[in-house]
Amino acid sequence: MGSLKMIEHPLRKSLIDWYDKEKRDLPWRKTNDPWLILLSEVILQQTQVSRGIEYWKKISNRFPTPKALSAADQEELLTLWQGAGYYARARRLHALAVQVSKPFNEGGFDGSIPDSIEQLLQLPGIGAYTAAAVASIAFNRPVGVVDGNVRRVAARQTGNPNPAQDSVRTWSNSMLIPGRPGDSNQAMMDLGAVICKPKAPKCELCPIINTCEGKADPSAYPAPVKRKKSIENFDAAVLLDSVGWPRLIKREKTERFGGMWGPPMSNISTDGLISVGQIVHQLTHRELRVEVWKGQCSKGVDPSSVPMSNLDRKILEIAGAM
Ligand code: SF4
């Protein structure tokens, strides 16, 4: 642990010069609209950039403003969000749109995204990283982002295998080029994603290799954190009607995949049902193991008419639901 050595300005500048030449061509980098920038950051919280582009395009097309989303049903957003995972993000994004769309005298922002870190942090689903990203990119606020990528670059650059979160924040702030905080942060994001990758970093292409104290053995920085995945076991009951449609329920907000639809997975009795196999679904810190059971019901729901997670679609598939 400990503080991190700061990098001199001329070398910081080489990072942004590299960004100006090599930056990734991402659709949200062609807009200054704070809502569309916020939307990209929420999607990228847990979705890869390559897949995030597709979700950003369809959601921003349908909901070009917070007011457009606040006027829509949450389920419509969940339908567009299908397959992106971590559906709580979509529910919180809807709540955020509702909150900012309220008039000023009711505690809202009259449909605009607020421009200060403090106000952004008050919004549903906005943590320190997203607030810093939106404030710097959309509003030119000089605040550095801190996430796993930035921590990795900071650890390697300064040869500190275990930097404290506060020191990474100070280091990230020190890397901002005056007048271009958003670009500075995006340069750091691109460097972490494209060059200073967790495995096999491309040091020979790195614009800040001269200051890097960890380049001889980048894999040593940061020190690996051993985290064992927890395993959760479930049973899912796929009960089909005479045309092959399954009985589906809308999951409670407090449950996993809340707001999405799927076959019953809690408090079910498997008496009289037939086991048709197991699905193993990997999440970042958890492994879900779902034993799938099949039976009959009098009336099902057309699965294409409701928003469902990828896991629920796999469950229906293995049970032969239409
Ligand atoms: S020289 Fe290599 S390890 Fe150091 S910051 Fe650049 S890519 Fe990362």
PDB file of N, CA and C in Angstrom, residues 209-282:
ATOM      1  N   ILE A 209       5.627   4.285 -21.845  1.00  0.00           N
ATOM      2  CA  ILE A 209       6.556   3.225 -21.429  1.00  0.00           C
ATOM      3  C   ILE A 209       7.773   3.797 -20.688  1.00  0.00           C
ATOM      4  N   ASN A 210       8.188   5.012 -21.057  1.00  0.00           N
ATOM      5  CA  ASN A 210       9.411   5.563 -20.452  1.00  0.00           C
ATOM      6  C   ASN A 210       9.294   5.751 -18.947  1.00  0.00           C
ATOM      7  N   THR A 211       8.082   5.961 -18.465  1.00  0.00           N
ATOM      8  CA  THR A 211       7.917   6.189 -17.022  1.00  0.00           C
ATOM      9  C   THR A 211       7.511   4.919 -16.292  1.00  0.00           C
ATOM     10  N   CYS A 212       7.407   3.802 -17.005  1.00  0.00           N
ATOM     11  CA  CYS A 212       6.808   2.606 -16.386  1.00  0.00           C
ATOM     12  C   CYS A 212       7.838   1.820 -15.585  1.00  0.00           C
ATOM     13  N   GLU A 213       7.534   1.672 -14.305  1.00  0.00           N
ATOM     14  CA  GLU A 213       8.460   0.926 -13.444  1.00  0.00           C
ATOM     15  C   GLU A 213       8.124  -0.549 -13.407  1.00  0.00           C
ATOM     16  N   GLY A 214       6.996  -0.919 -13.978  1.00  0.00           N
ATOM     17  CA  GLY A 214       6.602  -2.335 -13.908  1.00  0.00           C
ATOM     18  C   GLY A 214       6.727  -3.054 -15.236  1.00  0.00           C
ATOM     19  N   LYS A 215       7.320  -2.405 -16.237  1.00  0.00           N
ATOM     20  CA  LYS A 215       7.303  -3.000 -17.585  1.00  0.00           C
ATOM     21  C   LYS A 215       8.106  -4.303 -17.687  1.00  0.00           C
ATOM     22  N   ALA A 216       9.072  -4.510 -16.783  1.00  0.00           N
ATOM     23  CA  ALA A 216       9.855  -5.744 -16.865  1.00  0.00           C
ATOM     24  C   ALA A 216       9.002  -6.961 -16.522  1.00  0.00           C
ATOM     25  N   ASP A 217       8.008  -6.766 -15.676  1.00  0.00           N
ATOM     26  CA  ASP A 217       7.139  -7.889 -15.296  1.00  0.00           C
ATOM     27  C   ASP A 217       5.732  -7.365 -14.981  1.00  0.00           C
ATOM     28  N   PRO A 218       4.999  -6.900 -16.023  1.00  0.00           N
ATOM     29  CA  PRO A 218       3.680  -6.289 -15.779  1.00  0.00           C
ATOM     30  C   PRO A 218       2.717  -7.204 -15.027  1.00  0.00           C
ATOM     31  N   SER A 219       2.873  -8.531 -15.209  1.00  0.00           N
ATOM     32  CA  SER A 219       1.896  -9.438 -14.571  1.00  0.00           C
ATOM     33  C   SER A 219       1.980  -9.381 -13.041  1.00  0.00           C
ATOM     34  N   ALA A 220       3.053  -8.810 -12.512  1.00  0.00           N
ATOM     35  CA  ALA A 220       3.184  -8.719 -11.046  1.00  0.00           C
ATOM     36  C   ALA A 220       2.397  -7.540 -10.476  1.00  0.00           C
ATOM     37  N   TYR A 221       1.857  -6.690 -11.377  1.00  0.00           N
ATOM     38  CA  TYR A 221       1.151  -5.472 -10.930  1.00  0.00           C
ATOM     39  C   TYR A 221      -0.245  -5.407 -11.528  1.00  0.00           C
ATOM     40  N   PRO A 222      -1.279  -5.176 -10.763  1.00  0.00           N
ATOM     41  CA  PRO A 222      -1.269  -5.247  -9.306  1.00  0.00           C
ATOM     42  C   PRO A 222      -1.206  -6.708  -8.867  1.00  0.00           C
ATOM     43  N   ALA A 223      -0.848  -6.918  -7.594  1.00  0.00           N
ATOM     44  CA  ALA A 223      -0.767  -8.284  -7.074  1.00  0.00           C
ATOM     45  C   ALA A 223      -2.139  -8.948  -7.236  1.00  0.00           C
ATOM     46  N   PRO A 224      -2.183 -10.186  -7.729  1.00  0.00           N
ATOM     47  CA  PRO A 224      -3.488 -10.823  -7.950  1.00  0.00           C
ATOM     48  C   PRO A 224      -4.274 -11.015  -6.653  1.00  0.00           C
ATOM     49  N   VAL A 225      -5.585 -10.793  -6.747  1.00  0.00           N
ATOM     50  CA  VAL A 225      -6.463 -11.000  -5.586  1.00  0.00           C
ATOM     51  C   VAL A 225      -7.173 -12.328  -5.817  1.00  0.00           C
ATOM     52  N   LYS A 226      -6.982 -13.236  -4.876  1.00  0.00           N
ATOM     53  CA  LYS A 226      -7.648 -14.534  -5.051  1.00  0.00           C
ATOM     54  C   LYS A 226      -9.081 -14.429  -4.537  1.00  0.00           C
ATOM     55  N   ARG A 227     -10.027 -14.642  -5.430  1.00  0.00           N
ATOM     56  CA  ARG A 227     -11.426 -14.577  -5.005  1.00  0.00           C
ATOM     57  C   ARG A 227     -12.149 -15.789  -5.556  1.00  0.00           C
ATOM     58  N   LYS A 228     -12.649 -16.625  -4.650  1.00  0.00           N
ATOM     59  CA  LYS A 228     -13.319 -17.832  -5.110  1.00  0.00           C
ATOM     60  C   LYS A 228     -14.763 -17.496  -5.436  1.00  0.00           C
ATOM     61  N   LYS A 229     -15.246 -18.017  -6.544  1.00  0.00           N
ATOM     62  CA  LYS A 229     -16.645 -17.766  -6.900  1.00  0.00           C
ATOM     63  C   LYS A 229     -17.562 -18.534  -5.958  1.00  0.00           C
ATOM     64  N   SER A 230     -18.667 -17.893  -5.538  1.00  0.00           N
ATOM     65  CA  SER A 230     -19.632 -18.655  -4.746  1.00  0.00           C
ATOM     66  C   SER A 230     -20.582 -19.375  -5.707  1.00  0.00           C
ATOM     67  N   ILE A 231     -21.043 -20.521  -5.273  1.00  0.00           N
ATOM     68  CA  ILE A 231     -21.935 -21.316  -6.126  1.00  0.00           C
ATOM     69  C   ILE A 231     -23.335 -21.278  -5.534  1.00  0.00           C
ATOM     70  N   GLU A 232     -24.330 -20.964  -6.367  1.00  0.00           N
ATOM     71  CA  GLU A 232     -25.719 -20.966  -5.898  1.00  0.00           C
ATOM     72  C   GLU A 232     -26.504 -21.980  -6.716  1.00  0.00           C
ATOM     73  N   ASN A 233     -27.271 -22.806  -6.026  1.00  0.00           N
ATOM     74  CA  ASN A 233     -28.064 -23.839  -6.710  1.00  0.00           C
ATOM     75  C   ASN A 233     -29.537 -23.461  -6.726  1.00  0.00           C
ATOM     76  N   PHE A 234     -30.184 -23.677  -7.853  1.00  0.00           N
ATOM     77  CA  PHE A 234     -31.617 -23.389  -7.997  1.00  0.00           C
ATOM     78  C   PHE A 234     -32.294 -24.540  -8.724  1.00  0.00           C
ATOM     79  N   ASP A 235     -33.618 -24.597  -8.555  1.00  0.00           N
ATOM     80  CA  ASP A 235     -34.451 -25.442  -9.408  1.00  0.00           C
ATOM     81  C   ASP A 235     -35.334 -24.512 -10.230  1.00  0.00           C
ATOM     82  N   ALA A 236     -35.553 -24.844 -11.494  1.00  0.00           N
ATOM     83  CA  ALA A 236     -36.478 -24.060 -12.324  1.00  0.00           C
ATOM     84  C   ALA A 236     -37.558 -24.996 -12.844  1.00  0.00           C
ATOM     85  N   ALA A 237     -38.823 -24.582 -12.738  1.00  0.00           N
ATOM     86  CA  ALA A 237     -39.931 -25.426 -13.206  1.00  0.00           C
ATOM     87  C   ALA A 237     -40.479 -24.863 -14.514  1.00  0.00           C
ATOM     88  N   VAL A 238     -40.275 -25.597 -15.592  1.00  0.00           N
ATOM     89  CA  VAL A 238     -40.811 -25.166 -16.885  1.00  0.00           C
ATOM     90  C   VAL A 238     -42.088 -25.977 -17.141  1.00  0.00           C
ATOM     91  N   LEU A 239     -43.217 -25.318 -16.940  1.00  0.00           N
ATOM     92  CA  LEU A 239     -44.515 -25.997 -17.089  1.00  0.00           C
ATOM     93  C   LEU A 239     -45.135 -25.531 -18.400  1.00  0.00           C
ATOM     94  N   LEU A 240     -45.349 -26.475 -19.315  1.00  0.00           N
ATOM     95  CA  LEU A 240     -45.791 -26.110 -20.659  1.00  0.00           C
ATOM     96  C   LEU A 240     -47.285 -26.358 -20.845  1.00  0.00           C
ATOM     97  N   ASP A 241     -47.921 -25.467 -21.613  1.00  0.00           N
ATOM     98  CA  ASP A 241     -49.335 -25.700 -21.937  1.00  0.00           C
ATOM     99  C   ASP A 241     -49.440 -26.530 -23.227  1.00  0.00           C
ATOM    100  N   SER A 242     -50.639 -26.686 -23.743  1.00  0.00           N
ATOM    101  CA  SER A 242     -50.834 -27.610 -24.868  1.00  0.00           C
ATOM    102  C   SER A 242     -50.153 -27.123 -26.155  1.00  0.00           C
ATOM    103  N   VAL A 243     -49.872 -25.794 -26.266  1.00  0.00           N
ATOM    104  CA  VAL A 243     -49.168 -25.346 -27.479  1.00  0.00           C
ATOM    105  C   VAL A 243     -47.658 -25.196 -27.251  1.00  0.00           C
ATOM    106  N   GLY A 244     -47.198 -25.524 -26.059  1.00  0.00           N
ATOM    107  CA  GLY A 244     -45.752 -25.471 -25.794  1.00  0.00           C
ATOM    108  C   GLY A 244     -45.284 -24.160 -25.184  1.00  0.00           C
ATOM    109  N   TRP A 245     -46.231 -23.306 -24.782  1.00  0.00           N
ATOM    110  CA  TRP A 245     -45.841 -22.064 -24.103  1.00  0.00           C
ATOM    111  C   TRP A 245     -45.679 -22.336 -22.607  1.00  0.00           C
ATOM    112  N   PRO A 246     -44.648 -21.766 -21.993  1.00  0.00           N
ATOM    113  CA  PRO A 246     -44.399 -22.044 -20.571  1.00  0.00           C
ATOM    114  C   PRO A 246     -45.160 -21.093 -19.636  1.00  0.00           C
ATOM    115  N   ARG A 247     -45.362 -21.554 -18.436  1.00  0.00           N
ATOM    116  CA  ARG A 247     -45.888 -20.645 -17.410  1.00  0.00           C
ATOM    117  C   ARG A 247     -44.736 -19.708 -17.021  1.00  0.00           C
ATOM    118  N   LEU A 248     -44.968 -18.408 -17.091  1.00  0.00           N
ATOM    119  CA  LEU A 248     -43.918 -17.440 -16.759  1.00  0.00           C
ATOM    120  C   LEU A 248     -44.414 -16.477 -15.695  1.00  0.00           C
ATOM    121  N   ILE A 249     -43.495 -16.059 -14.863  1.00  0.00           N
ATOM    122  CA  ILE A 249     -43.855 -15.072 -13.837  1.00  0.00           C
ATOM    123  C   ILE A 249     -42.914 -13.862 -13.974  1.00  0.00           C
ATOM    124  N   LYS A 250     -43.417 -12.727 -13.533  1.00  0.00           N
ATOM    125  CA  LYS A 250     -42.551 -11.539 -13.538  1.00  0.00           C
ATOM    126  C   LYS A 250     -41.784 -11.543 -12.213  1.00  0.00           C
ATOM    127  N   ARG A 251     -40.473 -11.506 -12.277  1.00  0.00           N
ATOM    128  CA  ARG A 251     -39.686 -11.611 -11.050  1.00  0.00           C
ATOM    129  C   ARG A 251     -39.798 -10.326 -10.213  1.00  0.00           C
ATOM    130  N   GLU A 252     -39.786 -10.537  -8.900  1.00  0.00           N
ATOM    131  CA  GLU A 252     -39.886  -9.396  -7.976  1.00  0.00           C
ATOM    132  C   GLU A 252     -38.626  -8.534  -8.089  1.00  0.00           C
ATOM    133  N   LYS A 253     -38.786  -7.229  -7.809  1.00  0.00           N
ATOM    134  CA  LYS A 253     -37.640  -6.312  -7.896  1.00  0.00           C
ATOM    135  C   LYS A 253     -36.473  -6.759  -7.020  1.00  0.00           C
ATOM    136  N   THR A 254     -36.798  -7.391  -5.887  1.00  0.00           N
ATOM    137  CA  THR A 254     -35.742  -7.768  -4.941  1.00  0.00           C
ATOM    138  C   THR A 254     -35.028  -9.048  -5.365  1.00  0.00           C
ATOM    139  N   GLU A 255     -35.571  -9.767  -6.354  1.00  0.00           N
ATOM    140  CA  GLU A 255     -34.959 -11.024  -6.780  1.00  0.00           C
ATOM    141  C   GLU A 255     -33.901 -10.772  -7.845  1.00  0.00           C
ATOM    142  N   ARG A 256     -33.083 -11.813  -8.112  1.00  0.00           N
ATOM    143  CA  ARG A 256     -32.185 -11.743  -9.262  1.00  0.00           C
ATOM    144  C   ARG A 256     -33.036 -11.595 -10.526  1.00  0.00           C
ATOM    145  N   PHE A 257     -32.588 -10.849 -11.501  1.00  0.00           N
ATOM    146  CA  PHE A 257     -33.322 -10.579 -12.736  1.00  0.00           C
ATOM    147  C   PHE A 257     -34.686  -9.918 -12.450  1.00  0.00           C
ATOM    148  N   GLY A 258     -34.745  -9.094 -11.406  1.00  0.00           N
ATOM    149  CA  GLY A 258     -35.990  -8.418 -11.033  1.00  0.00           C
ATOM    150  C   GLY A 258     -36.562  -7.597 -12.183  1.00  0.00           C
ATOM    151  N   GLY A 259     -37.880  -7.676 -12.367  1.00  0.00           N
ATOM    152  CA  GLY A 259     -38.550  -6.953 -13.446  1.00  0.00           C
ATOM    153  C   GLY A 259     -38.585  -7.747 -14.737  1.00  0.00           C
ATOM    154  N   MET A 260     -37.718  -8.761 -14.863  1.00  0.00           N
ATOM    155  CA  MET A 260     -37.722  -9.606 -16.053  1.00  0.00           C
ATOM    156  C   MET A 260     -38.675 -10.787 -15.805  1.00  0.00           C
ATOM    157  N   TRP A 261     -39.032 -11.465 -16.889  1.00  0.00           N
ATOM    158  CA  TRP A 261     -39.920 -12.620 -16.769  1.00  0.00           C
ATOM    159  C   TRP A 261     -39.119 -13.918 -16.870  1.00  0.00           C
ATOM    160  N   GLY A 262     -39.696 -15.001 -16.330  1.00  0.00           N
ATOM    161  CA  GLY A 262     -39.020 -16.296 -16.440  1.00  0.00           C
ATOM    162  C   GLY A 262     -39.845 -17.379 -15.770  1.00  0.00           C
ATOM    163  N   PRO A 263     -39.423 -18.633 -15.894  1.00  0.00           N
ATOM    164  CA  PRO A 263     -40.138 -19.719 -15.224  1.00  0.00           C
ATOM    165  C   PRO A 263     -39.905 -19.632 -13.711  1.00  0.00           C
ATOM    166  N   PRO A 264     -40.846 -20.142 -12.908  1.00  0.00           N
ATOM    167  CA  PRO A 264     -40.658 -20.075 -11.445  1.00  0.00           C
ATOM    168  C   PRO A 264     -39.348 -20.742 -11.026  1.00  0.00           C
ATOM    169  N   MET A 265     -38.606 -20.064 -10.119  1.00  0.00           N
ATOM    170  CA  MET A 265     -37.330 -20.623  -9.659  1.00  0.00           C
ATOM    171  C   MET A 265     -37.206 -20.645  -8.148  1.00  0.00           C
ATOM    172  N   SER A 266     -38.233 -20.153  -7.435  1.00  0.00           N
ATOM    173  CA  SER A 266     -38.113 -20.243  -5.979  1.00  0.00           C
ATOM    174  C   SER A 266     -39.404 -20.838  -5.423  1.00  0.00           C
ATOM    175  N   ASN A 267     -39.274 -21.476  -4.286  1.00  0.00           N
ATOM    176  CA  ASN A 267     -40.416 -22.131  -3.626  1.00  0.00           C
ATOM    177  C   ASN A 267     -41.181 -23.053  -4.575  1.00  0.00           C
ATOM    178  N   ILE A 268     -40.476 -23.831  -5.369  1.00  0.00           N
ATOM    179  CA  ILE A 268     -41.211 -24.725  -6.266  1.00  0.00           C
ATOM    180  C   ILE A 268     -41.105 -26.161  -5.750  1.00  0.00           C
ATOM    181  N   SER A 269     -42.159 -26.919  -6.038  1.00  0.00           N
ATOM    182  CA  SER A 269     -42.104 -28.345  -5.714  1.00  0.00           C
ATOM    183  C   SER A 269     -41.801 -29.088  -7.008  1.00  0.00           C
ATOM    184  N   THR A 270     -40.871 -30.028  -6.942  1.00  0.00           N
ATOM    185  CA  THR A 270     -40.517 -30.770  -8.154  1.00  0.00           C
ATOM    186  C   THR A 270     -41.269 -32.107  -8.230  1.00  0.00           C
ATOM    187  N   ASP A 271     -42.218 -32.288  -7.300  1.00  0.00           N
ATOM    188  CA  ASP A 271     -43.009 -33.539  -7.328  1.00  0.00           C
ATOM    189  C   ASP A 271     -43.722 -33.668  -8.672  1.00  0.00           C
ATOM    190  N   GLY A 272     -43.604 -34.784  -9.295  1.00  0.00           N
ATOM    191  CA  GLY A 272     -44.324 -35.034 -10.552  1.00  0.00           C
ATOM    192  C   GLY A 272     -43.645 -34.401 -11.763  1.00  0.00           C
ATOM    193  N   LEU A 273     -42.528 -33.698 -11.566  1.00  0.00           N
ATOM    194  CA  LEU A 273     -41.833 -33.076 -12.705  1.00  0.00           C
ATOM    195  C   LEU A 273     -40.656 -33.964 -13.138  1.00  0.00           C
ATOM    196  N   ILE A 274     -40.222 -33.780 -14.383  1.00  0.00           N
ATOM    197  CA  ILE A 274     -39.102 -34.577 -14.908  1.00  0.00           C
ATOM    198  C   ILE A 274     -37.885 -33.680 -15.043  1.00  0.00           C
ATOM    199  N   SER A 275     -36.735 -34.159 -14.565  1.00  0.00           N
ATOM    200  CA  SER A 275     -35.503 -33.374 -14.705  1.00  0.00           C
ATOM    201  C   SER A 275     -35.009 -33.480 -16.152  1.00  0.00           C
ATOM    202  N   VAL A 276     -34.714 -32.326 -16.761  1.00  0.00           N
ATOM    203  CA  VAL A 276     -34.248 -32.365 -18.154  1.00  0.00           C
ATOM    204  C   VAL A 276     -32.811 -31.862 -18.297  1.00  0.00           C
ATOM    205  N   GLY A 277     -32.147 -31.588 -17.191  1.00  0.00           N
ATOM    206  CA  GLY A 277     -30.734 -31.211 -17.285  1.00  0.00           C
ATOM    207  C   GLY A 277     -30.385 -30.036 -16.393  1.00  0.00           C
ATOM    208  N   GLN A 278     -29.096 -29.702 -16.412  1.00  0.00           N
ATOM    209  CA  GLN A 278     -28.631 -28.604 -15.560  1.00  0.00           C
ATOM    210  C   GLN A 278     -27.953 -27.535 -16.427  1.00  0.00           C
ATOM    211  N   ILE A 279     -28.156 -26.285 -16.061  1.00  0.00           N
ATOM    212  CA  ILE A 279     -27.475 -25.184 -16.758  1.00  0.00           C
ATOM    213  C   ILE A 279     -26.539 -24.507 -15.761  1.00  0.00           C
ATOM    214  N   VAL A 280     -25.313 -24.275 -16.192  1.00  0.00           N
ATOM    215  CA  VAL A 280     -24.363 -23.553 -15.336  1.00  0.00           C
ATOM    216  C   VAL A 280     -24.157 -22.175 -15.972  1.00  0.00           C
ATOM    217  N   HIS A 281     -24.431 -21.143 -15.197  1.00  0.00           N
ATOM    218  CA  HIS A 281     -24.385 -19.759 -15.714  1.00  0.00           C
ATOM    219  C   HIS A 281     -23.358 -18.985 -14.897  1.00  0.00           C
ATOM    220  N   GLN A 282     -22.367 -18.409 -15.587  1.00  0.00           N
ATOM    221  CA  GLN A 282     -21.290 -17.705 -14.882  1.00  0.00           C
ATOM    222  C   GLN A 282     -21.593 -16.223 -14.765  1.00  0.00           C
TER     223      GLN A 282
END
